[in-house]
Coordinates of C-alpha atoms and ligand atoms in Angstrom, one line a residue:
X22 CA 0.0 0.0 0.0
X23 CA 1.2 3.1 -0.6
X24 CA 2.2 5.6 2.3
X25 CA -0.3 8.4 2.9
X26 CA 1.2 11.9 2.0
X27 CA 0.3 13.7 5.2
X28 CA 2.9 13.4 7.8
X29 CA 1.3 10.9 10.7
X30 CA 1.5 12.8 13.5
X31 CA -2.2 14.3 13.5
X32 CA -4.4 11.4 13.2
X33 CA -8.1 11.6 11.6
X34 CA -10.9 10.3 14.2
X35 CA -12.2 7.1 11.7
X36 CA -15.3 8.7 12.6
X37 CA -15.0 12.1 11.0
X38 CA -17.1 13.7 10.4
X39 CA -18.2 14.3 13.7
X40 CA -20.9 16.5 13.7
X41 CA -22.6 17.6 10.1
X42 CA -25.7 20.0 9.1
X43 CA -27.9 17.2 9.9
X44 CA -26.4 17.1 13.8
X45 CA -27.9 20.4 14.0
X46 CA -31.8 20.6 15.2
X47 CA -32.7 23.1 13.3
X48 CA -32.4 24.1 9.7
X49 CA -29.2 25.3 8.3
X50 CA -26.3 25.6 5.8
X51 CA -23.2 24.2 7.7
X52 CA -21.3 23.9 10.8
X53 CA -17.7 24.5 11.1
X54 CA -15.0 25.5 12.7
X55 CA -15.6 25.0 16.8
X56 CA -14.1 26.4 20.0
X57 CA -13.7 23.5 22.3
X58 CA -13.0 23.1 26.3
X59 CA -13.7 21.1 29.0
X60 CA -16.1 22.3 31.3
X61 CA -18.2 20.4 34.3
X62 CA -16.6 17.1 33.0
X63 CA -18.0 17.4 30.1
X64 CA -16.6 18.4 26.8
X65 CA -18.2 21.5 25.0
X66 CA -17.8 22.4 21.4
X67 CA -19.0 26.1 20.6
X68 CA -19.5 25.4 16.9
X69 CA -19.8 28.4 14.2
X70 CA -23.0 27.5 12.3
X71 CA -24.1 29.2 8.8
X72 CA -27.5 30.1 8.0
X73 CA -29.3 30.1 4.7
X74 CA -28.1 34.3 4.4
X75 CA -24.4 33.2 4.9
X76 CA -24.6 34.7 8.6
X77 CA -23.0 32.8 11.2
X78 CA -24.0 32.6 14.7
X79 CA -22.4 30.0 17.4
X80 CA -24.0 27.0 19.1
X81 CA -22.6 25.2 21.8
X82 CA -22.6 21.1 21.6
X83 CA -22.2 19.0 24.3
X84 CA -20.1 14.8 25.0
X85 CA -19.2 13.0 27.5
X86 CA -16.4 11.5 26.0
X87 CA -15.1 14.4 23.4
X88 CA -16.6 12.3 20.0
X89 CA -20.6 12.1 20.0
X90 CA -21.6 15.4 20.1
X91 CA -25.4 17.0 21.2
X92 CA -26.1 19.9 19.7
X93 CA -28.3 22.3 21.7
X94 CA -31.5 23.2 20.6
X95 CA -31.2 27.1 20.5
X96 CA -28.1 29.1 19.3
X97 CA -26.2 30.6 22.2
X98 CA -24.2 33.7 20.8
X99 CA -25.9 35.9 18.1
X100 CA -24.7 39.0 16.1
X101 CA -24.9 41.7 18.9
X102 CA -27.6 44.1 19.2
X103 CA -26.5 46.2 20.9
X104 CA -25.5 49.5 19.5
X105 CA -21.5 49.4 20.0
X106 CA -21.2 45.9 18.8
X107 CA -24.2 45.5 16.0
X108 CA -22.2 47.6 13.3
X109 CA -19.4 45.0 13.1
X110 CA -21.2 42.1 13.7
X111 CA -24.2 42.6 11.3
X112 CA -22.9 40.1 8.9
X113 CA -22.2 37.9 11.6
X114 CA -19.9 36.5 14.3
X115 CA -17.4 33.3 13.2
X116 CA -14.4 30.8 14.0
X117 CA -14.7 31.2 18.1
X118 CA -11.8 30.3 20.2
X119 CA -12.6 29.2 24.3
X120 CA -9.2 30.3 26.3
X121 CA -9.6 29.2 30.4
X122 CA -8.6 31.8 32.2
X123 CA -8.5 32.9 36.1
X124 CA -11.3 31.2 36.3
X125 CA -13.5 32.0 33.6
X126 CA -13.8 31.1 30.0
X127 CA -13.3 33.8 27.4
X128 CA -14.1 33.5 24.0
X129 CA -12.9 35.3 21.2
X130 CA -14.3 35.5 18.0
X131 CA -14.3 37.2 14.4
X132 CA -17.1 40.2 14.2
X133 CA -17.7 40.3 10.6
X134 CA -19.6 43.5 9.3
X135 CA -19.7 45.6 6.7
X136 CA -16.3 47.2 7.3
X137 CA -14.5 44.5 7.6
X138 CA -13.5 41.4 10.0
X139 CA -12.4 42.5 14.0
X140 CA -11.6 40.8 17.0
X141 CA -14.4 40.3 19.7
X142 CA -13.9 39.2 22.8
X143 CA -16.5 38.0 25.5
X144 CA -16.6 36.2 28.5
X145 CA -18.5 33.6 30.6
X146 CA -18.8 31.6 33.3
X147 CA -21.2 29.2 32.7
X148 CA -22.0 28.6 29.3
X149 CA -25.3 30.4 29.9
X150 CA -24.9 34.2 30.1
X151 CA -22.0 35.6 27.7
X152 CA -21.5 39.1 28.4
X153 CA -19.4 41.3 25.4
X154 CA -16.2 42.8 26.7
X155 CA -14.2 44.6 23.2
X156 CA -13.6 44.4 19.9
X157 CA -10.1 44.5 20.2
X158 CA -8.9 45.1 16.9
X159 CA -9.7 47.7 14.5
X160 CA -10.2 46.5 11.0
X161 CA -9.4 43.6 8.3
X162 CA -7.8 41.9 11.7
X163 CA -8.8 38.2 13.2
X164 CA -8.3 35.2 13.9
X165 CA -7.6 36.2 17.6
X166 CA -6.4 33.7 20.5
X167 CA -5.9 34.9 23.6
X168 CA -3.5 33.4 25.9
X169 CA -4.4 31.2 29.2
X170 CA -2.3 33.5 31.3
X171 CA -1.2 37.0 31.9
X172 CA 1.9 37.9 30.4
X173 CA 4.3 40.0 32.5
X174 CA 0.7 41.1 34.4
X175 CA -0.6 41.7 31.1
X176 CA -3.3 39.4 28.9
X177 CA -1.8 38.8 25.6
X178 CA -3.1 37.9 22.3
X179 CA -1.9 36.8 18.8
X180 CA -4.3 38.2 15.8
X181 CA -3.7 38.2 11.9
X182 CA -4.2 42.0 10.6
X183 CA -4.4 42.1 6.9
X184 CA -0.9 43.8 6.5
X185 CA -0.4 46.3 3.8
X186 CA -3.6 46.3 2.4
X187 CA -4.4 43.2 2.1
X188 CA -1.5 42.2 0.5
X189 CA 0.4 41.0 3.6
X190 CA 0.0 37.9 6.0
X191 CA 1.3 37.6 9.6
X192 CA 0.6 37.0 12.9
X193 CA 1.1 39.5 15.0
X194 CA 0.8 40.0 19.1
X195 CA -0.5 42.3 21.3
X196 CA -0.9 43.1 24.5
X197 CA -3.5 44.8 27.4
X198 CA -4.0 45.5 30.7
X199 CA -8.2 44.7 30.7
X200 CA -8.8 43.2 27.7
X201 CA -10.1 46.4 26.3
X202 CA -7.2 48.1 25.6
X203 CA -4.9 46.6 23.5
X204 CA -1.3 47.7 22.4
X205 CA 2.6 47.1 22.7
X206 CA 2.0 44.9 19.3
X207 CA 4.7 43.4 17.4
X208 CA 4.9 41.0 14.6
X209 CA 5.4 37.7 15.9
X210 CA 5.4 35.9 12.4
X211 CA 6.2 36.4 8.8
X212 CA 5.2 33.8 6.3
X213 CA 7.3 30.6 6.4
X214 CA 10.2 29.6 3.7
X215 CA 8.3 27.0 2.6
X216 CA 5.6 28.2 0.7
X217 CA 2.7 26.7 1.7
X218 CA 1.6 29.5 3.9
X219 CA 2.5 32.5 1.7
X220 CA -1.1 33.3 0.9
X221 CA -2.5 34.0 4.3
X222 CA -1.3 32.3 8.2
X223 CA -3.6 32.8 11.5
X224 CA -3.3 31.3 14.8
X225 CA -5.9 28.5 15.2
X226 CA -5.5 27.2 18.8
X227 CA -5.4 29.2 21.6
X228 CA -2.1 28.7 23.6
X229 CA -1.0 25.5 25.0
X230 CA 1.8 25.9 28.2
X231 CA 4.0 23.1 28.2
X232 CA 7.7 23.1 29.3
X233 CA 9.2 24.2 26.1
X234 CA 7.2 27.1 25.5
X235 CA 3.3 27.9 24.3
X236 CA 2.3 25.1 22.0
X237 CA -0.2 27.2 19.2
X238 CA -0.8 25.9 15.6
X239 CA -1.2 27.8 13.4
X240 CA -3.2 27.6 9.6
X241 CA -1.5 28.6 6.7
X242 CA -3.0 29.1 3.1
X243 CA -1.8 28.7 0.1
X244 CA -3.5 30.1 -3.0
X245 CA -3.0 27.9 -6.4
X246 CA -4.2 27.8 -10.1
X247 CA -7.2 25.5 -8.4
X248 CA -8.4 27.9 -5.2
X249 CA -6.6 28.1 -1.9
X250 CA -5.3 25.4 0.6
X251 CA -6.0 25.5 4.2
X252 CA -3.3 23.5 6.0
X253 CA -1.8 23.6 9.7
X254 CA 1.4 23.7 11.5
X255 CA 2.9 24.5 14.6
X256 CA 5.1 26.6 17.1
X257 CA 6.8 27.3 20.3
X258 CA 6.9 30.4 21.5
X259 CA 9.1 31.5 24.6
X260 CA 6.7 31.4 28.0
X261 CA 7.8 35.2 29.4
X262 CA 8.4 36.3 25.8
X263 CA 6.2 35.2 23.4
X264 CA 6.7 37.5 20.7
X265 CA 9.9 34.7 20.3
X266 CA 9.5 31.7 18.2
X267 CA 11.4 28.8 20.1
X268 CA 10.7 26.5 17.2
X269 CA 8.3 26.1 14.7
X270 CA 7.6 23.7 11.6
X271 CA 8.1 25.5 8.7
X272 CA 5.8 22.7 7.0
X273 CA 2.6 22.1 7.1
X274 CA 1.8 18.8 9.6
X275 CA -1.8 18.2 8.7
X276 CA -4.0 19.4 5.4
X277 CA -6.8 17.8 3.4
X278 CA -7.0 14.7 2.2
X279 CA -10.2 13.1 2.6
X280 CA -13.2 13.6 1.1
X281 CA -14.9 15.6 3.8
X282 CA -12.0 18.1 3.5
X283 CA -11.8 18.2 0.2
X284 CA -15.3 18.8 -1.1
X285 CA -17.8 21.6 0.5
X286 CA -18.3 24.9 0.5
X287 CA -15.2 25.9 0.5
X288 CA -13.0 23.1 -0.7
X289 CA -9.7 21.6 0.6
X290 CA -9.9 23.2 4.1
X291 CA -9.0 21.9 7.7
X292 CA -9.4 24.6 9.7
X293 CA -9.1 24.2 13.8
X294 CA -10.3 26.3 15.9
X295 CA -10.4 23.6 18.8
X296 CA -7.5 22.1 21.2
X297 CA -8.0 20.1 25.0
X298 CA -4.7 18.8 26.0
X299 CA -5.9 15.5 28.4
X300 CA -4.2 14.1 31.3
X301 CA -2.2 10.7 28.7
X302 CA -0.6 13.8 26.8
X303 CA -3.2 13.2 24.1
X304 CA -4.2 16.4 22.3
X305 CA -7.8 16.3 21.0
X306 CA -7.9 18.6 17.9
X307 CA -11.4 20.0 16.3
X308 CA -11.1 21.4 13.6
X309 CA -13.8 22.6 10.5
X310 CA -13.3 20.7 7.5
X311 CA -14.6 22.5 3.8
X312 CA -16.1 25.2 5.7
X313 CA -18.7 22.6 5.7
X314 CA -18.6 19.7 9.0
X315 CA -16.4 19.5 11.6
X316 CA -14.2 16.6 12.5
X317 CA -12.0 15.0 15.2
X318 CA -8.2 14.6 15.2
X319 CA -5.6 13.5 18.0
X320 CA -1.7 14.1 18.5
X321 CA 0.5 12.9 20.8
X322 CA 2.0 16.3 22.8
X323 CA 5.5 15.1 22.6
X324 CA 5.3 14.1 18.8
X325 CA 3.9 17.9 18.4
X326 CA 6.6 19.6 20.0
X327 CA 9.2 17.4 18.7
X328 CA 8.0 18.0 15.3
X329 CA 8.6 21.7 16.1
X330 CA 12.1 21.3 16.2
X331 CA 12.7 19.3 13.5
X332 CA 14.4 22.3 11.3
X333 CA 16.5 24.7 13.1
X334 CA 14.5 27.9 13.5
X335 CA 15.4 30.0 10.3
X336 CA 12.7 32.7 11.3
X337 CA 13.4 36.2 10.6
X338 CA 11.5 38.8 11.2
X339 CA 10.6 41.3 8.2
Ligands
BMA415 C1 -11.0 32.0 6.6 C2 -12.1 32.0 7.6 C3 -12.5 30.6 8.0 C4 -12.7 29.7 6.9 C5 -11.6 29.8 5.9 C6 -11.8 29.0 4.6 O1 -10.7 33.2 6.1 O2 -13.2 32.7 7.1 O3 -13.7 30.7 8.7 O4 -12.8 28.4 7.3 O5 -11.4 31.2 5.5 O6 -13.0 29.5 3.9

C-alpha cells in the first residue's frame, strides 16, 4: 500500500465527520470550525453554524467523551444588538476560540460586518450568560487567541491584521492591561520559507503551556491555479516572551486529504479552531473541515513539540 502523503503525527478520528448540518436541530447551511474546552466534566464544542443568508452565529454542543456530540437546541451567541457591537457584527460573528482563564472562559471570535472582519472578545462563566467585553482590533484583523495567562501582568493575544492592504500575512501579538485596551503589538510571524503558507497564516489554537514554551498551531494558506489550501502547522513560543519563536515547523503537519475536507463549500480546508490537552498527553484537535462539518483529530503532545524542532528555526523577522 502506498504511504499516505500527510505526515502521521495528527491522526483523523475514523469517525470524521463528527458533527454535520444534519447534527444540528434546526435548519441550516453548515457547521464548522468549533471552539472547544472542558467544562463540568463534560466536553463543550461552541461550533460556528451558517445560516441560509451566509450569517454565522455559534452553538454550543455537548459529549461526555469528546466524539458524539449534542447539539443544543437554541443558538447561544448571536450578532450583537447592541449599539457598540451591532455595526461589526451585522454580517455575523465566526471561528470562536474558548481560552480558560483565572477562572472563567473567554471567547474570542471574528465580528464580521460591513467594514471588515475584528476581533471580539467575551466572557463567561457558565456557558449560559455571555456578556461582550471589546472588539479588540480595529479593522481587516482576526483570527484572535488569547493566551491562558497574563503575560508579564498583562493578557496577551496573537491576531492576523491584513498587513499592507491586504496584500500581507502575519501573525502578530498584542498586549492589554483589561482586555479592552490593547497595544505594545509586534509581529510575531512572517510567512514561512516553505511556501505553503504565503497566501495568508492565523493562529488557530489558543495557547498550549508546556515546558518548552506555548504550543499554538497555526493555519496557513496557500493560493494555487485550483483555489486556496487550508493547512496547519505549529510553534513554540518563549513562555515570558512570546513574541519569540522557540521552534516552529516550517511545513505544514496536517492538510486535506479526505473527502470531507476536500469537497464543501469551500474546498480543501481543515481549519481548527479547537484544542484540549488530556491528562495521557493526548491532544484532542477539532477542527472545520470545507467550511462545511467538523471533524476530530488527535496528536500525541511530545510528537507535536518534537516536530517543532525538526528544522533549526530559520525565522526572521521582516
Ligand atoms: C478563513 C475564515 C475561516 C474559513 C476559511 C476558509 O478566512 O473565514 O472561517 O474556514 O477562510 O474558507
Amino acid at each position: 500500500m502506498r504511504k499516505k502523503i500527510d505526515m502521521d503525527i495528527i491522526k483523523r478520528h475514523p469517525l470524521n465527520p463528527i458533527i454535520t448540518r444534519h447534527d444540528v436541530p434546526y435548519p441550516c447551511n453548515t457547521v464548522f470550525n468549533a471552539a472547544a474546552c472542558k467544562y463540568n466534566g463534560e466536553y463543550l464544542l461552541l461550533l460556528r453554524i451558517e445560516d441560509f443568508e451566509g450569517k454565522s452565529h455559534l452553538t454550543l454542543a455537548r459529549s461526555h467523551d469528546g466524539l458524539d456530540f449534542k447539539v443544543d437546541e437554541k443558538p447561544w451567541i448571536l450578532p450583537s444588538t447592541d449599539p457598540y457591537f451591532e455595526p461589526y457584527e451585522r454580517r455575523g460573528v465566526e471561528d470562536p476560540r474558548i481560552t480558560p482563564l483565572e477562572g472563567k472562559y473567554y471567547i474570542t471570535y471574528t465580528a464580521y460586518g460591513p467594514y471588515g472582519v475584528r476581533v471580539g472578545i467575551g466572557v463567561t462563566e457558565d456557558f449560559k450568560k455571555f456578556e461582550r467585553i471589546s472588539l479588540a482590533t480595529d479593522v481587516d484583523n482576526k483570527d484572535g487567541v488569547l493566551f491562558p495567562e497574563k503575560i508579564n501582568g498583562k493578557y496577551a493575544m496573537i491576531t492576523r491584521p491584513a498587513g499592507r492592504g491586504g496584500k500581507m500575512n502575519l501573525m502578530w501579538i498584542t498586549y492589554s492591561p483589561d482586555l479592552i485596551h490593547w497595544g505594545e503589538s509586534r509581529v510575531l510571524m512572517f510567512f514561512s520559507p516553505g511556501g505553503w503558507s504565503t497566501f495568508k497564516m492565523g493562529a488557530s489554537t489558543p495557547p498550549i503551556k508546556t515546558e518548552n514554551g506555548w504550543l499554538v498551531l497555526f493555519h496557513g494558506v496557500r493560493e494555487t491555479g485550483g483555489g486556496v489550501i487550508y493547512r496547519v502547522g505549529a510553534m513554540l513560543l518563549n513562555l515570558e516572551a512570546p513574541h519569540i519563536i522557540e521552534a516552529y515547523t516550517p511545513f505544514y503537519i496536517f492538510g486535506p486529504s479526505e473527502e470531507y475536507e476536500r469537497v464543501g463549500d469551500v474546498p480543501n480546508v481543515v481549519f481548527p479552531c479547537g484544542i484540549i490537552l488530556e491528562e495521557n498527553n493526548e491532544l484532542k484537535i477539532y477542527y472545520g473541515a470545507a467550511d462545511t462539518c467538523i471533524a476530530l483529530a488527535t496528536a500525541n503532545l511530545e510528537d507535536i513539540l518534537k516536530v517543532c524542532y525538526k528544522v533549526p528555526r530559520t525565522l526572521k523577522k521582516p
